[in-house]
CSV table of C-alpha atoms in Angstrom, one decimal:
chain,number,residue,atom,x,y,z
A,1,SER,CA,1.5,-30.4,6.7
A,2,LEU,CA,3.9,-29.6,9.8
A,3,LEU,CA,7.1,-28.8,7.7
A,4,VAL,CA,5.0,-26.6,5.3
A,5,ASP,CA,3.8,-24.8,8.4
A,6,LYS,CA,7.0,-24.7,9.7
A,7,LEU,CA,8.8,-23.5,6.7
A,8,ALA,CA,6.0,-20.6,6.4
A,9,THR,CA,6.6,-19.5,10.1
A,10,SER,CA,10.9,-19.2,9.1
A,11,LEU,CA,10.1,-17.0,6.4
A,12,LYS,CA,8.5,-14.8,8.0
A,13,HIS,CA,9.9,-10.9,8.9
A,14,PRO,CA,11.8,-11.3,12.4
A,15,PHE,CA,10.2,-8.1,13.6
A,16,ILE,CA,6.8,-10.2,13.4
A,17,GLU,CA,8.1,-13.4,15.4
A,18,ILE,CA,9.2,-10.7,18.4
A,19,GLU,CA,6.4,-8.9,18.2
A,20,LYS,CA,4.2,-12.0,19.1
A,21,ARG,CA,6.8,-12.8,21.9
A,22,ASN,CA,5.5,-9.6,24.1
A,23,TRP,CA,8.3,-8.4,25.3
A,24,VAL,CA,8.5,-4.9,26.9
A,25,ASN,CA,11.2,-2.7,26.9
A,26,PRO,CA,13.8,-2.9,29.7
A,27,ARG,CA,14.0,0.7,30.0
A,28,ASN,CA,10.8,1.4,30.0
A,29,ALA,CA,8.2,-1.2,31.2
A,30,GLN,CA,5.2,0.5,30.0
A,31,GLU,CA,6.4,0.1,26.6
A,32,LYS,CA,5.8,-3.1,24.1
A,33,ILE,CA,8.6,-4.1,21.6
A,34,ASP,CA,6.5,-4.5,18.6
A,35,SER,CA,7.4,-4.4,15.1
A,36,GLU,CA,6.5,-0.5,15.3
A,37,TYR,CA,9.2,-0.1,18.0
A,38,LEU,CA,11.7,-2.4,16.5
A,39,THR,CA,11.4,-0.2,12.4
A,40,SER,CA,11.9,2.6,14.5
A,41,TRP,CA,14.7,1.4,16.1
A,42,LEU,CA,16.2,0.3,12.9
A,43,SER,CA,15.4,3.6,11.4
A,44,LYS,CA,17.8,5.2,14.1
A,45,ARG,CA,20.3,2.8,13.4
A,46,THR,CA,20.7,2.3,9.8
A,47,GLY,CA,19.8,5.9,8.9
A,48,PHE,CA,17.2,4.6,6.5
A,49,PRO,CA,14.2,7.3,6.5
A,50,LEU,CA,10.7,5.7,8.8
A,51,PHE,CA,7.9,6.5,6.7
A,52,TYR,CA,3.9,6.2,8.0
A,53,ILE,CA,1.6,5.5,5.5
A,54,ASP,CA,-1.5,7.6,5.1
A,55,PRO,CA,-3.8,5.9,2.7
A,56,LEU,CA,-6.0,8.7,1.9
A,57,LYS,CA,-2.9,10.4,0.6
A,58,ILE,CA,-1.6,7.2,-1.8
A,59,ASP,CA,-2.5,7.8,-5.6
A,60,LEU,CA,-3.5,4.1,-5.8
A,61,GLN,CA,-3.7,4.1,-9.4
A,62,SER,CA,-0.2,5.1,-9.9
A,63,VAL,CA,1.3,2.9,-7.1
A,64,THR,CA,-0.1,-0.3,-8.0
A,65,ALA,CA,1.0,0.4,-11.7
A,66,VAL,CA,4.8,0.3,-10.6
A,67,MET,CA,4.7,-3.5,-10.0
A,68,SER,CA,2.2,-6.8,-9.9
A,69,GLN,CA,1.0,-7.6,-6.2
A,70,ALA,CA,2.7,-11.1,-6.6
A,71,PHE,CA,6.3,-9.5,-7.3
A,72,ALA,CA,5.5,-7.1,-4.1
A,73,CYS,CA,4.3,-9.6,-2.0
A,74,ARG,CA,7.6,-12.0,-3.1
A,75,PHE,CA,9.6,-9.2,-1.5
A,76,GLY,CA,7.4,-7.6,1.1
A,77,ILE,CA,7.6,-4.0,-0.9
A,78,LEU,CA,5.2,-1.7,-1.4
A,79,ALA,CA,5.1,1.4,-3.7
A,80,VAL,CA,4.4,4.6,-1.5
A,81,GLN,CA,5.0,7.0,-4.4
A,82,ASN,CA,5.2,7.3,-7.9
A,83,SER,CA,6.1,10.4,-9.7
A,84,PHE,CA,7.9,11.2,-13.2
A,85,GLN,CA,11.8,11.4,-11.0
A,86,LYS,CA,11.0,8.7,-8.5
A,87,VAL,CA,9.5,5.7,-7.1
A,88,VAL,CA,9.2,5.8,-3.2
A,89,MET,CA,9.0,2.2,-2.0
A,90,ALA,CA,8.4,1.0,1.5
A,91,THR,CA,10.4,-2.0,2.6
A,92,ALA,CA,10.9,-3.3,5.8
A,93,ASP,CA,14.5,-5.0,5.3
A,94,PRO,CA,16.6,-1.8,4.1
A,95,PHE,CA,19.5,-4.2,3.2
A,96,ASP,CA,17.5,-6.7,0.8
A,97,VAL,CA,18.4,-5.0,-2.6
A,98,SER,CA,17.2,-8.1,-4.2
A,99,TRP,CA,14.5,-6.5,-5.8
A,100,GLU,CA,15.4,-3.6,-7.3
A,101,ALA,CA,17.1,-4.0,-10.3
A,102,GLY,CA,13.9,-6.1,-11.5
A,103,VAL,CA,11.7,-2.7,-10.0
A,104,SER,CA,14.4,-0.6,-11.9
A,105,GLN,CA,13.3,-1.8,-15.3
A,106,LEU,CA,9.5,-1.7,-14.6
A,107,ILE,CA,9.9,1.8,-14.1
A,108,ASN,CA,12.2,2.8,-16.6
A,109,ASN,CA,15.4,3.4,-14.6
A,110,LYS,CA,13.3,6.3,-12.3
A,111,LYS,CA,15.6,7.1,-9.2
A,112,ILE,CA,14.1,4.6,-6.7
A,113,GLU,CA,14.1,5.9,-2.8
A,114,ARG,CA,13.9,3.1,-0.1
A,115,VAL,CA,11.7,4.2,2.9
A,116,LEU,CA,11.4,2.1,6.4
A,117,VAL,CA,8.0,0.8,7.4
A,118,SER,CA,6.7,-1.9,9.6
A,119,PRO,CA,6.3,-5.1,8.0
A,120,LEU,CA,3.0,-5.6,9.4
A,121,VAL,CA,1.7,-2.8,8.1
A,122,ILE,CA,3.4,-3.8,4.5
A,123,GLN,CA,1.4,-6.6,4.9
A,124,ASN,CA,-1.7,-5.1,5.5
A,125,TYR,CA,-1.6,-2.4,3.1
A,126,LEU,CA,-0.3,-4.6,0.2
A,127,ASP,CA,-3.9,-6.8,0.0
A,128,GLU,CA,-6.1,-3.8,0.7
A,129,PHE,CA,-4.1,-1.6,-2.4
A,130,TYR,CA,-4.4,-3.8,-4.9
A,131,ALA,CA,-7.7,-4.8,-4.1
A,132,LEU,CA,-9.2,-1.4,-4.3
A,133,SER,CA,-6.6,-0.5,-7.3
A,134,LYS,CA,-8.6,-3.8,-9.1
A,135,SER,CA,-11.8,-2.3,-7.4
A,136,MET,CA,-11.2,1.0,-9.0
A,137,SER,CA,-10.3,0.3,-12.5
A,138,GLY,CA,-13.2,-2.5,-13.0
A,139,ALA,CA,-15.5,0.8,-11.8
A,140,ASN,CA,-13.6,2.6,-14.5
A,141,LYS,CA,-14.3,0.2,-17.4
A,142,THR,CA,-17.9,-0.6,-16.0
A,143,HIS,CA,-18.3,3.5,-16.3
A,144,ALA,CA,-16.6,3.9,-19.5
A,145,SER,CA,-18.8,1.2,-21.5
A,146,THR,CA,-22.2,2.3,-19.8
A,147,GLY,CA,-21.3,5.8,-21.9
A,148,ILE,CA,-22.4,8.2,-18.2
A,149,ASN,CA,-20.4,11.0,-18.1
A,150,SER,CA,-21.0,13.5,-15.3
A,151,GLN,CA,-22.5,15.9,-18.3
A,152,ASN,CA,-25.4,13.2,-18.9
A,153,LEU,CA,-26.1,12.9,-15.1
A,154,GLU,CA,-26.4,16.9,-14.8
A,155,GLN,CA,-28.9,16.9,-17.2
A,156,MET,CA,-30.8,14.0,-15.6
A,157,ILE,CA,-31.0,15.8,-12.6
A,158,GLU,CA,-32.0,19.2,-14.5
A,159,VAL,CA,-34.8,17.2,-16.2
A,160,GLY,CA,-36.1,15.6,-12.8
A,161,LYS,CA,-36.5,19.1,-11.2
A,162,LYS,CA,-38.3,20.2,-13.7
A,163,GLY,CA,-40.9,17.8,-12.6
A,164,ASN,CA,-42.5,17.1,-16.5
A,165,LEU,CA,-41.2,13.8,-17.2
A,166,ASP,CA,-43.3,11.5,-19.7
A,167,ALA,CA,-42.5,7.9,-20.9
A,168,ASN,CA,-39.2,8.9,-22.8
A,169,ASP,CA,-37.8,10.1,-19.5
A,170,SER,CA,-37.9,6.9,-17.1
A,171,HIS,CA,-34.3,6.8,-16.9
A,172,VAL,CA,-34.4,9.9,-14.9
A,173,VAL,CA,-34.2,9.3,-11.2
A,174,GLY,CA,-35.8,12.4,-8.4
A,175,ILE,CA,-33.3,13.5,-6.1
């Protein structure tokens, strides 16, 4: 158990390990050296673009279709945009390209654009994006199997507004 814990700790991103130490910037004592600070620093040093994930602007169905959750977790990457021309991939390690060949095959050789994102942010959104995508897929399947569509809903609301409901209209709910 101790060996497993040590191995799991050693596989974490170095920025996460540094953040745990609660160091402060020697040039500015008010500034903590956390994973966001280090990711910004790495972006400036390497020229890789820094990217801030806005979950409200992400097309979850599209980006989670790029690769499996297991593949994304294994490499610590996350698709944040999927268009006809390219896929934008968030990574905390711009020098690790071992995943690119696998992703390239999955996306039919579209262009891959790598952007830098804090490793903690990637970890947090990985679980959230894939869980929400699974929920949305399940809801879509349930919605399709019930035969309910927006036109049927509008018709039920109209019948309910008229107020003359009989036993055959028990499925109508007054709003």
